[in-house]
């Protein structure tokens, strides 16, 4: 069943990479709805993170939903590997290749949900004619590549415009970048329902003090739900 209730998706980019399995189990136990994974190639974005082998390694620890955001160009050669590694959703950037529709079809061909991400300078009109092939639109509210960046307030209007364009289609709107209890209500009121948060979830906590993760997520969720209502 599709629903637009607020979903918190901690980005493991901000987790302890030496202890990813335990970090994932900790945030899920404290209320995470999805686990957000950020493969980066050092080409499309100026950072190099994880590949399909790491996704496969953490898959047994994820009991909720593994949301894999490919910051890779071109993305097509890697879709199969990330699908076989256990992704539930694979999101590719509209800017990462010339044949977006074909790329999304490839994701769905492996039985995965398909998402499309838009950089801040990419207009929503870029994906207007392929909306019926996606399960989620990711609006970047920072420049992709690094965690801990500040939220870009001009993206709130973009989220609102995207929500209008989606209409009654069963498509999630995800936002990624600078989400915390202050910015979460802004995007939730505009129509976002999946909130990616990295440093705002993991700050101050650890696998030994997971209740801090829970407190952080509950603060984000409460602020967003109040605005959504």
PDB file of N, CA and C in Angstrom, residues 40 43-46 69-73 91-97 100 116-127 137-146 149 152 154-155 158-159 162 174 176:
ATOM      1  N   UNK A  40      29.371   6.587  -4.503  1.00  0.00           N
ATOM      2  CA  UNK A  40      29.906   7.723  -5.258  1.00  0.00           C
ATOM      3  C   UNK A  40      31.150   7.264  -6.004  1.00  0.00           C
ATOM      4  N   UNK A  43      33.832  10.759  -9.840  1.00  0.00           N
ATOM      5  CA  UNK A  43      33.762  11.361 -11.174  1.00  0.00           C
ATOM      6  C   UNK A  43      32.523  12.236 -11.292  1.00  0.00           C
ATOM      7  N   UNK A  44      31.369  11.640 -11.089  1.00  0.00           N
ATOM      8  CA  UNK A  44      30.125  12.412 -11.103  1.00  0.00           C
ATOM      9  C   UNK A  44      30.075  13.374  -9.923  1.00  0.00           C
ATOM     10  N   UNK A  45      30.631  12.937  -8.805  1.00  0.00           N
ATOM     11  CA  UNK A  45      30.761  13.787  -7.616  1.00  0.00           C
ATOM     12  C   UNK A  45      32.207  13.704  -7.126  1.00  0.00           C
ATOM     13  N   UNK A  46      32.684  14.732  -6.435  1.00  0.00           N
ATOM     14  CA  UNK A  46      34.091  14.739  -6.001  1.00  0.00           C
ATOM     15  C   UNK A  46      34.326  13.955  -4.720  1.00  0.00           C
ATOM     16  N   UNK A  69      21.284   5.260  -3.587  1.00  0.00           N
ATOM     17  CA  UNK A  69      21.338   6.478  -4.399  1.00  0.00           C
ATOM     18  C   UNK A  69      22.669   6.506  -5.138  1.00  0.00           C
ATOM     19  N   UNK A  70      22.634   6.211  -6.437  1.00  0.00           N
ATOM     20  CA  UNK A  70      23.852   6.119  -7.226  1.00  0.00           C
ATOM     21  C   UNK A  70      24.302   7.502  -7.689  1.00  0.00           C
ATOM     22  N   UNK A  71      25.381   7.990  -7.117  1.00  0.00           N
ATOM     23  CA  UNK A  71      26.014   9.221  -7.599  1.00  0.00           C
ATOM     24  C   UNK A  71      27.184   8.808  -8.476  1.00  0.00           C
ATOM     25  N   UNK A  72      26.794   8.226  -9.619  1.00  0.00           N
ATOM     26  CA  UNK A  72      27.732   7.574 -10.530  1.00  0.00           C
ATOM     27  C   UNK A  72      27.355   7.962 -11.955  1.00  0.00           C
ATOM     28  N   UNK A  73      28.342   8.239 -12.776  1.00  0.00           N
ATOM     29  CA  UNK A  73      28.077   8.513 -14.194  1.00  0.00           C
ATOM     30  C   UNK A  73      29.183   7.874 -15.048  1.00  0.00           C
ATOM     31  N   UNK A  91      18.200   4.596  -7.152  1.00  0.00           N
ATOM     32  CA  UNK A  91      17.948   5.938  -7.665  1.00  0.00           C
ATOM     33  C   UNK A  91      19.144   6.372  -8.490  1.00  0.00           C
ATOM     34  N   UNK A  92      18.874   6.806  -9.698  1.00  0.00           N
ATOM     35  CA  UNK A  92      19.930   7.288 -10.578  1.00  0.00           C
ATOM     36  C   UNK A  92      19.691   8.763 -10.877  1.00  0.00           C
ATOM     37  N   UNK A  93      20.751   9.469 -11.168  1.00  0.00           N
ATOM     38  CA  UNK A  93      20.625  10.893 -11.456  1.00  0.00           C
ATOM     39  C   UNK A  93      20.176  11.116 -12.892  1.00  0.00           C
ATOM     40  N   UNK A  94      19.261  12.069 -13.057  1.00  0.00           N
ATOM     41  CA  UNK A  94      18.831  12.443 -14.400  1.00  0.00           C
ATOM     42  C   UNK A  94      19.991  12.933 -15.240  1.00  0.00           C
ATOM     43  N   UNK A  95      21.032  13.434 -14.577  1.00  0.00           N
ATOM     44  CA  UNK A  95      22.186  14.001 -15.271  1.00  0.00           C
ATOM     45  C   UNK A  95      23.272  12.974 -15.579  1.00  0.00           C
ATOM     46  N   UNK A  96      23.069  11.727 -15.176  1.00  0.00           N
ATOM     47  CA  UNK A  96      24.171  10.760 -15.231  1.00  0.00           C
ATOM     48  C   UNK A  96      24.281  10.016 -16.552  1.00  0.00           C
ATOM     49  N   UNK A  97      23.373  10.247 -17.461  1.00  0.00           N
ATOM     50  CA  UNK A  97      23.440   9.553 -18.743  1.00  0.00           C
ATOM     51  C   UNK A  97      22.447  10.113 -19.737  1.00  0.00           C
ATOM     52  N   UNK A 100      17.738   8.406 -19.967  1.00  0.00           N
ATOM     53  CA  UNK A 100      17.186   8.200 -18.631  1.00  0.00           C
ATOM     54  C   UNK A 100      16.089   7.149 -18.619  1.00  0.00           C
ATOM     55  N   UNK A 116      14.555   8.610  -9.453  1.00  0.00           N
ATOM     56  CA  UNK A 116      15.355   9.535 -10.251  1.00  0.00           C
ATOM     57  C   UNK A 116      15.695  10.735  -9.379  1.00  0.00           C
ATOM     58  N   UNK A 117      16.963  11.140  -9.415  1.00  0.00           N
ATOM     59  CA  UNK A 117      17.444  12.257  -8.605  1.00  0.00           C
ATOM     60  C   UNK A 117      17.705  13.463  -9.486  1.00  0.00           C
ATOM     61  N   UNK A 118      17.438  14.647  -8.913  1.00  0.00           N
ATOM     62  CA  UNK A 118      17.656  15.900  -9.611  1.00  0.00           C
ATOM     63  C   UNK A 118      18.627  16.759  -8.819  1.00  0.00           C
ATOM     64  N   UNK A 119      19.722  17.148  -9.454  1.00  0.00           N
ATOM     65  CA  UNK A 119      20.598  18.130  -8.847  1.00  0.00           C
ATOM     66  C   UNK A 119      19.870  19.460  -8.703  1.00  0.00           C
ATOM     67  N   UNK A 120      20.411  20.336  -7.895  1.00  0.00           N
ATOM     68  CA  UNK A 120      19.713  21.581  -7.592  1.00  0.00           C
ATOM     69  C   UNK A 120      19.445  22.423  -8.830  1.00  0.00           C
ATOM     70  N   UNK A 121      20.332  22.387  -9.809  1.00  0.00           N
ATOM     71  CA  UNK A 121      20.159  23.238 -10.986  1.00  0.00           C
ATOM     72  C   UNK A 121      19.365  22.567 -12.110  1.00  0.00           C
ATOM     73  N   UNK A 122      18.952  21.327 -11.907  1.00  0.00           N
ATOM     74  CA  UNK A 122      18.179  20.612 -12.929  1.00  0.00           C
ATOM     75  C   UNK A 122      16.692  20.862 -12.721  1.00  0.00           C
ATOM     76  N   UNK A 123      15.991  21.404 -13.712  1.00  0.00           N
ATOM     77  CA  UNK A 123      14.560  21.695 -13.535  1.00  0.00           C
ATOM     78  C   UNK A 123      13.724  20.428 -13.501  1.00  0.00           C
ATOM     79  N   UNK A 124      12.596  20.502 -12.830  1.00  0.00           N
ATOM     80  CA  UNK A 124      11.723  19.330 -12.756  1.00  0.00           C
ATOM     81  C   UNK A 124      11.134  18.980 -14.115  1.00  0.00           C
ATOM     82  N   UNK A 125      11.095  19.925 -15.026  1.00  0.00           N
ATOM     83  CA  UNK A 125      10.578  19.650 -16.366  1.00  0.00           C
ATOM     84  C   UNK A 125      11.404  18.581 -17.078  1.00  0.00           C
ATOM     85  N   UNK A 126      12.628  18.383 -16.642  1.00  0.00           N
ATOM     86  CA  UNK A 126      13.515  17.391 -17.248  1.00  0.00           C
ATOM     87  C   UNK A 126      12.931  15.986 -17.157  1.00  0.00           C
ATOM     88  N   UNK A 127      12.120  15.733 -16.140  1.00  0.00           N
ATOM     89  CA  UNK A 127      11.595  14.373 -15.938  1.00  0.00           C
ATOM     90  C   UNK A 127      10.078  14.300 -16.107  1.00  0.00           C
ATOM     91  N   UNK A 137      11.007  10.449  -6.685  1.00  0.00           N
ATOM     92  CA  UNK A 137      11.842  11.541  -7.176  1.00  0.00           C
ATOM     93  C   UNK A 137      12.634  12.070  -5.983  1.00  0.00           C
ATOM     94  N   UNK A 138      13.945  12.158  -6.159  1.00  0.00           N
ATOM     95  CA  UNK A 138      14.829  12.691  -5.129  1.00  0.00           C
ATOM     96  C   UNK A 138      15.238  14.107  -5.504  1.00  0.00           C
ATOM     97  N   UNK A 139      14.867  15.055  -4.663  1.00  0.00           N
ATOM     98  CA  UNK A 139      15.268  16.441  -4.853  1.00  0.00           C
ATOM     99  C   UNK A 139      16.491  16.706  -3.979  1.00  0.00           C
ATOM    100  N   UNK A 140      17.608  16.986  -4.618  1.00  0.00           N
ATOM    101  CA  UNK A 140      18.818  17.321  -3.862  1.00  0.00           C
ATOM    102  C   UNK A 140      18.682  18.732  -3.294  1.00  0.00           C
ATOM    103  N   UNK A 141      18.943  18.867  -2.011  1.00  0.00           N
ATOM    104  CA  UNK A 141      18.892  20.178  -1.374  1.00  0.00           C
ATOM    105  C   UNK A 141      20.289  20.654  -0.981  1.00  0.00           C
ATOM    106  N   UNK A 142      21.290  19.946  -1.495  1.00  0.00           N
ATOM    107  CA  UNK A 142      22.701  20.336  -1.413  1.00  0.00           C
ATOM    108  C   UNK A 142      23.349  19.886  -2.721  1.00  0.00           C
ATOM    109  N   UNK A 143      24.602  20.258  -2.920  1.00  0.00           N
ATOM    110  CA  UNK A 143      25.368  19.682  -4.017  1.00  0.00           C
ATOM    111  C   UNK A 143      25.813  18.285  -3.611  1.00  0.00           C
ATOM    112  N   UNK A 144      25.549  17.275  -4.432  1.00  0.00           N
ATOM    113  CA  UNK A 144      25.874  15.908  -4.027  1.00  0.00           C
ATOM    114  C   UNK A 144      27.367  15.691  -3.882  1.00  0.00           C
ATOM    115  N   UNK A 145      27.720  14.784  -2.968  1.00  0.00           N
ATOM    116  CA  UNK A 145      29.114  14.399  -2.832  1.00  0.00           C
ATOM    117  C   UNK A 145      29.619  14.308  -1.412  1.00  0.00           C
ATOM    118  N   UNK A 146      29.118  15.163  -0.529  1.00  0.00           N
ATOM    119  CA  UNK A 146      29.615  15.176   0.843  1.00  0.00           C
ATOM    120  C   UNK A 146      28.465  15.425   1.812  1.00  0.00           C
ATOM    121  N   UNK A 149      26.552  19.301   4.638  1.00  0.00           N
ATOM    122  CA  UNK A 149      26.352  20.599   4.004  1.00  0.00           C
ATOM    123  C   UNK A 149      25.067  21.261   4.495  1.00  0.00           C
ATOM    124  N   UNK A 152      19.709  24.099   1.308  1.00  0.00           N
ATOM    125  CA  UNK A 152      19.486  25.212   0.379  1.00  0.00           C
ATOM    126  C   UNK A 152      17.997  25.539   0.346  1.00  0.00           C
ATOM    127  N   UNK A 154      16.105  27.562  -1.238  1.00  0.00           N
ATOM    128  CA  UNK A 154      15.390  27.770  -2.498  1.00  0.00           C
ATOM    129  C   UNK A 154      14.819  26.470  -3.064  1.00  0.00           C
ATOM    130  N   UNK A 155      15.261  25.334  -2.542  1.00  0.00           N
ATOM    131  CA  UNK A 155      14.760  24.054  -3.032  1.00  0.00           C
ATOM    132  C   UNK A 155      13.362  23.716  -2.497  1.00  0.00           C
ATOM    133  N   UNK A 158      10.970  24.071  -5.187  1.00  0.00           N
ATOM    134  CA  UNK A 158      11.115  22.988  -6.165  1.00  0.00           C
ATOM    135  C   UNK A 158      10.376  21.743  -5.703  1.00  0.00           C
ATOM    136  N   UNK A 159      10.459  21.448  -4.408  1.00  0.00           N
ATOM    137  CA  UNK A 159       9.710  20.318  -3.850  1.00  0.00           C
ATOM    138  C   UNK A 159       8.216  20.548  -4.043  1.00  0.00           C
ATOM    139  N   UNK A 162       7.277  19.994  -7.594  1.00  0.00           N
ATOM    140  CA  UNK A 162       7.324  18.572  -7.920  1.00  0.00           C
ATOM    141  C   UNK A 162       6.078  17.861  -7.413  1.00  0.00           C
ATOM    142  N   UNK A 174      11.549  12.394  -2.166  1.00  0.00           N
ATOM    143  CA  UNK A 174      12.614  12.313  -1.180  1.00  0.00           C
ATOM    144  C   UNK A 174      13.454  13.586  -1.247  1.00  0.00           C
ATOM    145  N   UNK A 176      17.245  15.228   0.160  1.00  0.00           N
ATOM    146  CA  UNK A 176      18.550  14.794   0.665  1.00  0.00           C
ATOM    147  C   UNK A 176      19.458  16.008   0.763  1.00  0.00           C
TER     148      UNK A 176
END
